[in-house]
CSV table of C-alpha atoms in Angstrom, one decimal:
chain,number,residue,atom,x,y,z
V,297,UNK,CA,0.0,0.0,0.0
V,298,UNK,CA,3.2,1.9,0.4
V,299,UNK,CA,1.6,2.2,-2.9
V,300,UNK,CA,0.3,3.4,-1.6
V,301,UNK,CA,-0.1,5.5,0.0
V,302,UNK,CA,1.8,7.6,2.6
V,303,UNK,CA,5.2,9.7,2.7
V,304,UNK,CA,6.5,12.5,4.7
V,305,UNK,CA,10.2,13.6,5.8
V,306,UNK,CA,12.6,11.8,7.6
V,307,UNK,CA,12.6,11.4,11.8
V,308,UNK,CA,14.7,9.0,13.7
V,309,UNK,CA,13.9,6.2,15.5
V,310,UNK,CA,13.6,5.2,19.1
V,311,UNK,CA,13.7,2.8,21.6
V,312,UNK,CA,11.7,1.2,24.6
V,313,UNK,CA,13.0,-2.0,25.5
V,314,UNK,CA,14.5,-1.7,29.2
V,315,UNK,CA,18.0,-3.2,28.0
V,316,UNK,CA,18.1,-1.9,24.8
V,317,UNK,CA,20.8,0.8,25.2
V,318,UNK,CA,23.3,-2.1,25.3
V,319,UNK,CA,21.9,-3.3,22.2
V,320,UNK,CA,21.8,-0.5,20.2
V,321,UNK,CA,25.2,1.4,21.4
V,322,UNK,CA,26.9,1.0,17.8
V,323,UNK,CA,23.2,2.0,15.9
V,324,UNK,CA,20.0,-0.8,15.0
V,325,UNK,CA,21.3,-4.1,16.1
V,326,UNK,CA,20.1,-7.5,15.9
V,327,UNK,CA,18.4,-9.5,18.7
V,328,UNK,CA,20.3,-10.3,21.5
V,329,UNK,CA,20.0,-13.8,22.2
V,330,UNK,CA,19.4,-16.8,20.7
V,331,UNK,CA,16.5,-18.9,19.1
V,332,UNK,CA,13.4,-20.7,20.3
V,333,UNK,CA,11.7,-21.1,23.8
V,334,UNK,CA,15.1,-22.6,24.6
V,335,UNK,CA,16.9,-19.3,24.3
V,336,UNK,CA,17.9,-17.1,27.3
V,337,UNK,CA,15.7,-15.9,29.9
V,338,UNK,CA,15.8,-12.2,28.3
V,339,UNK,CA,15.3,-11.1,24.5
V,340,UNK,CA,15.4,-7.8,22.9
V,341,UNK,CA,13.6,-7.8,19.9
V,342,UNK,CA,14.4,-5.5,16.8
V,343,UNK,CA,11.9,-3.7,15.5
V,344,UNK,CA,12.0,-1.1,12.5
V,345,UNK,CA,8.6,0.5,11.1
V,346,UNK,CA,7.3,2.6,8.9
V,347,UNK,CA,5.9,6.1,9.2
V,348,UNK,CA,1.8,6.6,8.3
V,349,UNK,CA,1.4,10.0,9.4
V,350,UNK,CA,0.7,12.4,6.7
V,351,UNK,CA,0.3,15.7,8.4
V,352,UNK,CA,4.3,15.0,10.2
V,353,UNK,CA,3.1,14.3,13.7
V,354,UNK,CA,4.1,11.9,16.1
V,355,UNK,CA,1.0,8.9,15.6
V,356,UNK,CA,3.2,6.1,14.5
V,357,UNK,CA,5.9,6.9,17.1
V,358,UNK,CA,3.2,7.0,20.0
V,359,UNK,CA,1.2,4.2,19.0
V,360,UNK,CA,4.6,1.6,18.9
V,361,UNK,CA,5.5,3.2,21.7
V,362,UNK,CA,2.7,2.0,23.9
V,363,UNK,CA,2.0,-1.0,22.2
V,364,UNK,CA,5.6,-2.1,23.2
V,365,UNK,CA,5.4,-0.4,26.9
V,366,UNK,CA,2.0,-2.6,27.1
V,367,UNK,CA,3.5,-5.6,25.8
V,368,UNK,CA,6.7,-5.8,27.9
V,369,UNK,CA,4.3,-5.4,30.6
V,370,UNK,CA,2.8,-8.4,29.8
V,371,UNK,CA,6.2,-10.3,29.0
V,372,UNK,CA,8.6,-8.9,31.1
V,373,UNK,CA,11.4,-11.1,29.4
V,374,UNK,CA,11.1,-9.1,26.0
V,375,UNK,CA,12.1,-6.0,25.6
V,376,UNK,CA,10.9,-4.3,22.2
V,377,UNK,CA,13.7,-1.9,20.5
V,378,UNK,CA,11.4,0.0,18.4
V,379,UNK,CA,12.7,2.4,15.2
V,380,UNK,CA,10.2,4.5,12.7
V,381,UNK,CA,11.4,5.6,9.3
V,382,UNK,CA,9.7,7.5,6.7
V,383,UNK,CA,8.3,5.3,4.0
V,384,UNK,CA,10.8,7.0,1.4
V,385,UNK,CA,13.6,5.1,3.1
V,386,UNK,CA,12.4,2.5,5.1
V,387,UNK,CA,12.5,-0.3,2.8
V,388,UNK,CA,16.0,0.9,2.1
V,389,UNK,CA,17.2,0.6,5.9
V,390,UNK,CA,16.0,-3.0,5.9
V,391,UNK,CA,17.9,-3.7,3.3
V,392,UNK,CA,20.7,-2.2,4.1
V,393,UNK,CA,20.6,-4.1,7.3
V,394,UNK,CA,20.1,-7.2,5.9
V,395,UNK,CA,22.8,-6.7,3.6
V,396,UNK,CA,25.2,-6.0,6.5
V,397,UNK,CA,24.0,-8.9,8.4
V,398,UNK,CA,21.7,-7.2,11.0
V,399,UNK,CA,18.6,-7.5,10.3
V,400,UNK,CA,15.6,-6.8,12.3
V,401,UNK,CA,13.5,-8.7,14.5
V,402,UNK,CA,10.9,-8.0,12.5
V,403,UNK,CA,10.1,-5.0,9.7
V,404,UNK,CA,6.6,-3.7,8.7
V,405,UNK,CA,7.1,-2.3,5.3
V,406,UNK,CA,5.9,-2.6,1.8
V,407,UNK,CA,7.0,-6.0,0.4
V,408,UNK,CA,8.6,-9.2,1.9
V,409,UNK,CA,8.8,-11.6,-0.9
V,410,UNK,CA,12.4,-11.3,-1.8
V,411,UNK,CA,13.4,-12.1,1.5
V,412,UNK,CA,10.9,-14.8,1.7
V,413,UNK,CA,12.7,-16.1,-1.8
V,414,UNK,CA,16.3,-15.9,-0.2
V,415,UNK,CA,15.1,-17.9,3.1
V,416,UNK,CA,15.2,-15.5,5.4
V,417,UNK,CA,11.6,-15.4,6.4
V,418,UNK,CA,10.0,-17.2,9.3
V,419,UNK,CA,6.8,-19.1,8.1
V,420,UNK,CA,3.6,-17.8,9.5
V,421,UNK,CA,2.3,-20.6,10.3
V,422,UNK,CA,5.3,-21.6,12.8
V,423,UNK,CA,5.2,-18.3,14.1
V,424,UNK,CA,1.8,-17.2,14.8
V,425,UNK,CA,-1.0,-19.0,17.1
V,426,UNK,CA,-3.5,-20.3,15.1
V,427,UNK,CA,-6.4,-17.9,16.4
V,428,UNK,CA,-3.9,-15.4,15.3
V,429,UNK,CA,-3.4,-16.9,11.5
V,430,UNK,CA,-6.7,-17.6,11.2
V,431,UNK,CA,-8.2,-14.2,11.3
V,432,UNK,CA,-6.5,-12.6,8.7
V,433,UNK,CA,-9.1,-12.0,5.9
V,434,UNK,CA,-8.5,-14.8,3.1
V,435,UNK,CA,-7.3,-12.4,-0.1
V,436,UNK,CA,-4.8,-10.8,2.4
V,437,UNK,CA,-3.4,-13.9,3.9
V,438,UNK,CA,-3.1,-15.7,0.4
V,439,UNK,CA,-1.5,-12.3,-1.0
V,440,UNK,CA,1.1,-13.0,2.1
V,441,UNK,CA,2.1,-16.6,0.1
V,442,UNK,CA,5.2,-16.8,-1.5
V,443,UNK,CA,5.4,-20.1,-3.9
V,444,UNK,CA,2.1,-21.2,-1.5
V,445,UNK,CA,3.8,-20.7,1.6
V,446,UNK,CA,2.8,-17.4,4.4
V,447,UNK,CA,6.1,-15.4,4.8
V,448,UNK,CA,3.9,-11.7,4.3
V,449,UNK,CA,1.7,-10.8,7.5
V,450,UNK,CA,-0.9,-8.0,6.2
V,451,UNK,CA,-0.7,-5.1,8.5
V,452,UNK,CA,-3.2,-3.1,7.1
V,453,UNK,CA,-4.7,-2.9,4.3
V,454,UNK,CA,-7.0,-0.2,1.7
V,455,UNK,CA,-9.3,-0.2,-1.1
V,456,UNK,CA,-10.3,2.2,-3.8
V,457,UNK,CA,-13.3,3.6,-4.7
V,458,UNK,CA,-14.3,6.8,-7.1
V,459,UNK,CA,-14.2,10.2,-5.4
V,460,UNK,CA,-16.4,13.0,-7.0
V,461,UNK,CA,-16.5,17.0,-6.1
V,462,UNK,CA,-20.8,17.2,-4.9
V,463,UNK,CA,-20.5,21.2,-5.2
V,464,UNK,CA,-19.0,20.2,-9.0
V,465,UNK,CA,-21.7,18.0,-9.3
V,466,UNK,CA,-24.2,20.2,-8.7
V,467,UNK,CA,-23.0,22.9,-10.8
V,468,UNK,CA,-23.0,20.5,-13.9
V,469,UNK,CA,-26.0,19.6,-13.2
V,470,UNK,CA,-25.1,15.6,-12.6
V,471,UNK,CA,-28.1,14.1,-10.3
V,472,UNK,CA,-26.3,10.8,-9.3
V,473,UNK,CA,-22.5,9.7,-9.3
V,474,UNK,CA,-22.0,7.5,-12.1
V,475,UNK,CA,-22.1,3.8,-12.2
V,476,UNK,CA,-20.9,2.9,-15.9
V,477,UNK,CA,-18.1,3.8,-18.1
V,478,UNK,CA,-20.3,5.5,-20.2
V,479,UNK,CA,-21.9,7.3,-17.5
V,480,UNK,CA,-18.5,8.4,-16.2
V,481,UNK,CA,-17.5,9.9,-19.6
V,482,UNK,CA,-20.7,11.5,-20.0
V,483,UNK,CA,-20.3,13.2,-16.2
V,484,UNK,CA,-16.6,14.2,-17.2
V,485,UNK,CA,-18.3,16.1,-20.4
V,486,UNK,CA,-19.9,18.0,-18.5
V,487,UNK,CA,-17.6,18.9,-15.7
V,488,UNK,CA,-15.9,19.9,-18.5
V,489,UNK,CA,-18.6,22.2,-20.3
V,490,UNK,CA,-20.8,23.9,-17.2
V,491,UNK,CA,-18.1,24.3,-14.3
V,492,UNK,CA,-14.4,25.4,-13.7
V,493,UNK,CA,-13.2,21.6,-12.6
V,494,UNK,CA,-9.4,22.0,-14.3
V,495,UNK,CA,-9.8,18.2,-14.1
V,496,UNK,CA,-13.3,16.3,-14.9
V,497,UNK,CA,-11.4,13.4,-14.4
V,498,UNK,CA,-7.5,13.2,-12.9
V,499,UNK,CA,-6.0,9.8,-14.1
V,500,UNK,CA,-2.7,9.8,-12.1
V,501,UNK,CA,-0.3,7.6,-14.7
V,502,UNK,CA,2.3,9.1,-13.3
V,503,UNK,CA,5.6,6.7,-11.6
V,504,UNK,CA,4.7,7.2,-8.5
V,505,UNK,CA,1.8,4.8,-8.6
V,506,UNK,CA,0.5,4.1,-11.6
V,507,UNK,CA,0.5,0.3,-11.6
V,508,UNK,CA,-2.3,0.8,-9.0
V,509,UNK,CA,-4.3,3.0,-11.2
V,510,UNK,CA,-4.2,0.8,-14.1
V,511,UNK,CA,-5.2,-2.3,-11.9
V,512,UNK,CA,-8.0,-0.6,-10.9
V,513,UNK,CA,-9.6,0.3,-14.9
V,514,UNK,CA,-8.1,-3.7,-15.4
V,515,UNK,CA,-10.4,-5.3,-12.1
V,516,UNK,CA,-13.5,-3.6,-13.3
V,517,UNK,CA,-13.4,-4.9,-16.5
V,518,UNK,CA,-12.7,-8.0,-14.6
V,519,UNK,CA,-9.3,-9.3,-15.5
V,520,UNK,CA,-5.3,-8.0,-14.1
V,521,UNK,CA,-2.1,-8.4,-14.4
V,522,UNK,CA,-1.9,-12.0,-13.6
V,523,UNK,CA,-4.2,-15.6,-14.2
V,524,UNK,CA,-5.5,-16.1,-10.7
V,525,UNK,CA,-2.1,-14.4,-8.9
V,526,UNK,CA,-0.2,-16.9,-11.4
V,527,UNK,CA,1.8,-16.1,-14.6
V,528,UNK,CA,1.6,-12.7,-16.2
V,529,UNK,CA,-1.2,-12.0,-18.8
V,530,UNK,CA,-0.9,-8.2,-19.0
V,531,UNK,CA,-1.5,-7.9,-22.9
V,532,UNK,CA,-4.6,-9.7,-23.0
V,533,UNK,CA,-7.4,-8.6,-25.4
V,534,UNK,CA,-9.9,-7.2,-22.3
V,535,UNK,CA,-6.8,-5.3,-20.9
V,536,UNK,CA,-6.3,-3.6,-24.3
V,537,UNK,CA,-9.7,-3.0,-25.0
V,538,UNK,CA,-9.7,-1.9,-21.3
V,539,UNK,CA,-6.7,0.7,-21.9
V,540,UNK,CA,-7.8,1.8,-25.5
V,541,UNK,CA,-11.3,2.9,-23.6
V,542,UNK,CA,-9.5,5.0,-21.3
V,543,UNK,CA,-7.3,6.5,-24.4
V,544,UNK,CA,-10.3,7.2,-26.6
V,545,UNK,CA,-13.1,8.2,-24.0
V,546,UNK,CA,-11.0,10.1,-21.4
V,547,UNK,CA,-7.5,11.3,-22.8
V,548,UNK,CA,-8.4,12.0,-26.2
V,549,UNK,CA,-11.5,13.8,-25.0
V,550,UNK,CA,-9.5,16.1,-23.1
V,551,UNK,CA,-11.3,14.9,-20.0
V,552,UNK,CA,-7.9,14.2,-17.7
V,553,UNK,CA,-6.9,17.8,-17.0
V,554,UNK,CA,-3.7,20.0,-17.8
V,555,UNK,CA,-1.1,17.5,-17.2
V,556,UNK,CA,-1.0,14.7,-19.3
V,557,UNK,CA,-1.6,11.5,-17.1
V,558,UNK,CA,1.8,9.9,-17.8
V,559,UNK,CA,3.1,13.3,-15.9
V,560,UNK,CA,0.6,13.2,-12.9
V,561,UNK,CA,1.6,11.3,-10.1
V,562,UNK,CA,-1.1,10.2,-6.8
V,563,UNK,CA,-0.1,12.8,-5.1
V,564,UNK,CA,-0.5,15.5,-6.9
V,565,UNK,CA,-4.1,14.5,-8.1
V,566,UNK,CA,-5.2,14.5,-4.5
V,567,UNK,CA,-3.6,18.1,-3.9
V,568,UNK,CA,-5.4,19.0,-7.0
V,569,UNK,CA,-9.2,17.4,-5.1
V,570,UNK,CA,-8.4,18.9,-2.0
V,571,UNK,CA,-8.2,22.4,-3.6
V,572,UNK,CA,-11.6,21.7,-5.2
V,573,UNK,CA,-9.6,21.5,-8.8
V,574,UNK,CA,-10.9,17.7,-9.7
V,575,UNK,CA,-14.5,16.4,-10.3
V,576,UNK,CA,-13.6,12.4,-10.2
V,577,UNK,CA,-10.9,10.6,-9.2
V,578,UNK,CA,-10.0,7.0,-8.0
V,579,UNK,CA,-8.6,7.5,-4.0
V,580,UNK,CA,-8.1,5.3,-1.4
V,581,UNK,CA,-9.0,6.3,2.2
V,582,UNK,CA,-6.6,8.5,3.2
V,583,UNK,CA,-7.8,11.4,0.5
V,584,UNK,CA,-11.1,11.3,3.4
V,585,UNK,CA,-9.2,13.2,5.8
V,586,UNK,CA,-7.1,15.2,3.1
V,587,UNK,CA,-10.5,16.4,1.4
V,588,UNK,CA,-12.2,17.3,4.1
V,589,UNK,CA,-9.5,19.0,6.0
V,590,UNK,CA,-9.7,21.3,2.9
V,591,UNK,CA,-13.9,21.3,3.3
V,592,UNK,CA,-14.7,19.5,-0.2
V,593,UNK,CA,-17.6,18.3,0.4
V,594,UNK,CA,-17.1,14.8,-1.1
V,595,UNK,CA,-18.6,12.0,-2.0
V,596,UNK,CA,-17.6,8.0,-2.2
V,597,UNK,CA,-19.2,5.3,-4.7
V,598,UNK,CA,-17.8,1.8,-6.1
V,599,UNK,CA,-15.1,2.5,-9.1
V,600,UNK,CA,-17.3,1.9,-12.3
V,601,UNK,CA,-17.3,-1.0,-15.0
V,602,UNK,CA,-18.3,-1.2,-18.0
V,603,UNK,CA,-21.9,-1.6,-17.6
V,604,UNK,CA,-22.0,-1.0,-14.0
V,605,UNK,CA,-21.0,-2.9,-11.3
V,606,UNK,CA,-16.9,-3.6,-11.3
V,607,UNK,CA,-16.0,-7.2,-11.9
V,608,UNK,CA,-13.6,-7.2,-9.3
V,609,UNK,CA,-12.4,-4.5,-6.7
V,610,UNK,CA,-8.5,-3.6,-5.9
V,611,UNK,CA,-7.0,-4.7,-2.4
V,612,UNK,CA,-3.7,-3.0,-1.1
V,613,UNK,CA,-2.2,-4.0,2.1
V,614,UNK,CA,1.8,-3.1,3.5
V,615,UNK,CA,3.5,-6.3,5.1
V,616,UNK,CA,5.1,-7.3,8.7
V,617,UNK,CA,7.2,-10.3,8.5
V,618,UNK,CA,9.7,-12.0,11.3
V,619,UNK,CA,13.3,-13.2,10.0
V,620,UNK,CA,15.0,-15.9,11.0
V,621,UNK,CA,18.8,-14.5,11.3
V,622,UNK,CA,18.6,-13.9,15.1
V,623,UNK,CA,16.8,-16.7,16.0
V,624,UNK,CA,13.9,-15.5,17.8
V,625,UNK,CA,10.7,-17.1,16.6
V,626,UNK,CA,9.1,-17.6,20.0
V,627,UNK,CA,9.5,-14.3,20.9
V,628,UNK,CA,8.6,-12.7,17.6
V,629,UNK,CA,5.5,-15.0,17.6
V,630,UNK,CA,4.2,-13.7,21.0
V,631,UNK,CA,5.3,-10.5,20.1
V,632,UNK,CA,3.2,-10.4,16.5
V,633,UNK,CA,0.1,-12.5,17.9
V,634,UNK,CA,0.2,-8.7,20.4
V,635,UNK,CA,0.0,-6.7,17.8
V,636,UNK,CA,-3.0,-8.4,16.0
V,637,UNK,CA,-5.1,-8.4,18.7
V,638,UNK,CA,-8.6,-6.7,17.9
V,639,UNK,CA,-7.2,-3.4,20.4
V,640,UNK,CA,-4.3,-3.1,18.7
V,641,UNK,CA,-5.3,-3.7,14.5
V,642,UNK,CA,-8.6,-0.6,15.5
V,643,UNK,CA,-6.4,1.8,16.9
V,644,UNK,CA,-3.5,2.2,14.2
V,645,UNK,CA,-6.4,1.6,11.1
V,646,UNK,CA,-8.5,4.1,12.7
V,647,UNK,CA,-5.9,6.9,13.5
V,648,UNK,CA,-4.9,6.3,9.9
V,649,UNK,CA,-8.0,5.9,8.0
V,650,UNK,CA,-7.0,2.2,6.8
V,651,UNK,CA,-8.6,-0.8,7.1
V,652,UNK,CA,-8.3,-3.8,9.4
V,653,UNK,CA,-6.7,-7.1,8.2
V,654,UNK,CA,-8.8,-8.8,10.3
V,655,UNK,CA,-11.9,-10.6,10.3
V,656,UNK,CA,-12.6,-10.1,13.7
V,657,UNK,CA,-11.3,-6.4,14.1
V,658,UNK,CA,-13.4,-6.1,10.3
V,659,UNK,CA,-16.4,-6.9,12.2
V,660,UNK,CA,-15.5,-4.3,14.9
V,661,UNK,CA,-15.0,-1.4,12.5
V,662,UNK,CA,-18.3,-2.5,10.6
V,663,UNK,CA,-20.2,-1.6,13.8
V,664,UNK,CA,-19.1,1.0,15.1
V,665,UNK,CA,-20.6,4.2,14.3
V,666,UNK,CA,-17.5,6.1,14.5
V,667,UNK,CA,-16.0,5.0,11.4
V,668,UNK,CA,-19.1,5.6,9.1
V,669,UNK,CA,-16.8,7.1,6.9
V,670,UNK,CA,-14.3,4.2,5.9
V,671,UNK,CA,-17.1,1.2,6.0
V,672,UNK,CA,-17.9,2.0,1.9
V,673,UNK,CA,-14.2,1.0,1.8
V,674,UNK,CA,-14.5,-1.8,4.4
V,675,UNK,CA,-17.5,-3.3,2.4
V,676,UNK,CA,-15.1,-4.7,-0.7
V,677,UNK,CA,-12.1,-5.9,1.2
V,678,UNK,CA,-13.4,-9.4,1.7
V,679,UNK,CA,-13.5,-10.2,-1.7
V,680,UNK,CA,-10.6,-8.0,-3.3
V,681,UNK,CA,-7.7,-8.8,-5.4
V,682,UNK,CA,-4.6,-7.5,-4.2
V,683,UNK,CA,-1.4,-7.3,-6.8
V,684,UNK,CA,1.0,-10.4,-7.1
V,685,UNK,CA,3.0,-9.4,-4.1
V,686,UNK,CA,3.9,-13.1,-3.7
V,687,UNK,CA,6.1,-12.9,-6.8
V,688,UNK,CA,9.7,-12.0,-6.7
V,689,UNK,CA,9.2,-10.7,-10.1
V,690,UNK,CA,6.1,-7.9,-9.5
V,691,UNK,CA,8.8,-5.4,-8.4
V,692,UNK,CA,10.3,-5.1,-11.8
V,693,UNK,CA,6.9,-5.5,-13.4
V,694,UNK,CA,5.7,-2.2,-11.2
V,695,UNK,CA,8.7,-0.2,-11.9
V,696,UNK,CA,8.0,-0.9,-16.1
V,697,UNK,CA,4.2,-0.3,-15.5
V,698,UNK,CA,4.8,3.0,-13.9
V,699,UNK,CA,6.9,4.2,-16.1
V,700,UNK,CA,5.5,2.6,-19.4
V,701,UNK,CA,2.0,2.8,-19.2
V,702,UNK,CA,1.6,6.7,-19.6
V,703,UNK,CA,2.7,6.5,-22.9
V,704,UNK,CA,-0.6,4.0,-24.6
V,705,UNK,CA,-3.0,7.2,-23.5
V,706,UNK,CA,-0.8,10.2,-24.4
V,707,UNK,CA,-1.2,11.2,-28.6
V,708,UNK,CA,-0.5,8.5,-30.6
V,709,UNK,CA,0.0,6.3,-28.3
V,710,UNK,CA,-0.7,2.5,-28.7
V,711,UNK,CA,-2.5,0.9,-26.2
V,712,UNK,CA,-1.6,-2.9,-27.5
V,713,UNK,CA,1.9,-1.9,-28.3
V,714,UNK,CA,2.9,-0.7,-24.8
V,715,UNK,CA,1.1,-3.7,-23.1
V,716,UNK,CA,3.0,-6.0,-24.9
V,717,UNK,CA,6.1,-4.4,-24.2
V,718,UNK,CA,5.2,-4.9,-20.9
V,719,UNK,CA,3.9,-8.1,-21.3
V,720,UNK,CA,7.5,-9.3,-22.8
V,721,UNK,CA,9.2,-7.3,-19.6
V,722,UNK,CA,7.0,-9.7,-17.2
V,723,UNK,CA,7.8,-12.8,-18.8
V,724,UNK,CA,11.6,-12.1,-18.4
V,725,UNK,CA,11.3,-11.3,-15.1
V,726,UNK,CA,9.4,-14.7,-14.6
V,727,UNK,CA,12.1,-16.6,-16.2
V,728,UNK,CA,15.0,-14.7,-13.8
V,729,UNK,CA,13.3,-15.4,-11.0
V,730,UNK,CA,12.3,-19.1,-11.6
V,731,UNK,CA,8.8,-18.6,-11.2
């Protein structure tokens, strides 16, 4: 979801654990003991995390803070060293770390499968207890599998929907939020013809996310990059004729605004909403709080298909995973089945305006009046399709979707050309990575 979703500048990390000033004299360490419930009577367990919070507070640091204070409490023979990095470098320090043969504990960023593919994963399912493992909503946990094996725990996890200006609405005179593809043109025409909107429609193909936009336009016509999560089928006729729709109904239309999508990254479409700019726009939960902090008055309906109802609806989720080169499984275990507990997965979705991984903690948020505003979001989790995390090979294939696909919209552009380009830049990546 990194894809996601958040950055912000840099902060450094901190630490909680009662012993870990020993541990960390020399900068982010590795676990101090050994492996297994027959390991030493006290642990310190690495921990390094991203950072959610958009506006550049403190809510990540607090909320790992207390969750470790509250869990040492509990298990007074684990001390938690905790460290937050900004999402713009955070999958870079676990590398590094790796790399120089510290790893963490355990790391909550945005993709594990390389490390599961080099062996340095603990398996889920010897880690976790199986209350825990059990509650994590079925496309998430099977999006955790690498070769059919749980190395990716979903932390927590986003869908998209269609965002549309009301006040824009009104002004064009659109009585309802559309439901088709047609309709959705036809409401961009005439964003475009009675009101100011700069963009009737922002399509953000820019490389900051842009694999993410295209998978949404590919679900509702109810195919995606892959054969059910298997081997690459990117240039297949629906996606084309998917892509080419976009191309000749929005682009060419001049429906997508000032910049041309290939130049118009995530971010810069939701500034663009939030100052009232943009009519429609696919946004995950976060442009809630971005929107109305700017008072747009907003509203939320399913992503369109073709003839109405989307195939298939987008899942995103960012990953926490345990490695193995420290030894402490046991104490990650307790340490992760802690963290998933209903408490725990509510507050850090909530003060983020995510969604729960959980069934249980699903259930919760359903409920609750409070979060009224992310349950049109909570409603297709269950059944989403998240990207092909699991494979080694989807990194590559992002980075060549992000900065490829901009170019089959913009004039002249060929739809079925830049697809199979991509297509032939999968299939490579397949073949180097054995799977």
């Amino acid at each position: 979801m990194r894809q996601h979703l958040f950055r912000n500048g840099r902060r450094p990390g901190f630490r909680y654990g009662r012993t870990a000033a020993a541990a960390v004299a020399l900068g982010l360490t590795a676990g101090l003991t050994g492996c297994g419930s027959d390991g030493p009577s006290h642990t310190t367990l690495t921990l390094v995390a991203a950072d959610y919070d958009v506006d550049g507070g403190q809510s990540s640091k607090e909320y790992w803070a207390k969750l470790a204070a509250r869990f040492e409490e509990k298990n007074p023979k684990i001390d938690v060293d905790v460290h937050i990095e900004p999402w713009t470098n955070v999958d870079r320090k676990v590398q590094d770390m790796v790399k120089a043969g510290k790893a963490p504990d355990i790391a909550q960023i945005g993709a594990y499968a390389d490390y599961a593919a080099a062996g340095k994963l603990y398996n889920v399912d010897r880690m976790l207890s199986l209350q825990t493992a059990a509650n994590f909503l079925p496309p998430l946990a099977k999006a955790g599998e690498h070769r059919r094996t749980p190395y990716g725990i979903p932390f927590v996890a986003s869908t998209r929907l269609l965002f549309y200006n009301k006040k824009l609405f009104e002004e064009a005179g659109i009585e309802k939020a559309p439901a088709s593809w047609d309709e959705l043109r036809d409401a961009a025409e005439k964003l475009k013809e009675k009101t100011d909107a700069e963009y009737p429609f922002a399509l953000p193909l820019g490389p900051e996310e842009a694999q993410a936009e295209t998978m949404n336009w590919l679900l509702s016509a109810g195919e995606s990059y892959t054969v059910g999560g298997g081997s690459y089928d990117i240039n297949s006729a629906r996606n084309i004729q998917t892509v080419s729709w976009v191309k000749t109904n929005l682009v060419d239309r001049k429906l997508t605004g000032p910049v041309a999508p290939a130049e118009l990254n995530r971010k810069m479409a939701f500034a663009a909403f939030a100052r009232g700019e943009v009519g429609m726009l696919n946004g995950h939960p976060s442009l809630l709080r971005i929107a109305r902090k700017a008072g747009v008055d907003l509203g939320t309906v399913p992503i369109p298909g073709p003839k109405g109802t989307p195939y298939n609806a987008m899942g995103v989720a960012d990953w926490i995973m345990a490695f193995k080169e420290n030894g402490n499984r046991v104490q990650a275990g307790k340490f992760l089945d802690f963290v998933f507990s209903d408490e725990n997965v509510l507050a850090f979705a909530g003060q983020n305006n995510l969604l729960p991984v959980t069934v249980s903690a699903s259930q919760a948020m359903e409920d609750d009046p409070k979060y009224g505003d992310l349950k049109n979001f909570l409603e297709p989790l269950p059944k989403s399709v998240l990207p092909p995390v699991g494979k080694t090979s989807w990194a590559a294939v992002s980075a060549e979707i992000k900065q490829s696909i901009g170019k089959a919209v913009a004039p002249g552009g060929n739809p079925k050309a830049v697809l199979d380009a991509i297509d032939r830049v999968a299939e490579q990546a397949d073949i180097k990575s054995g799977e």
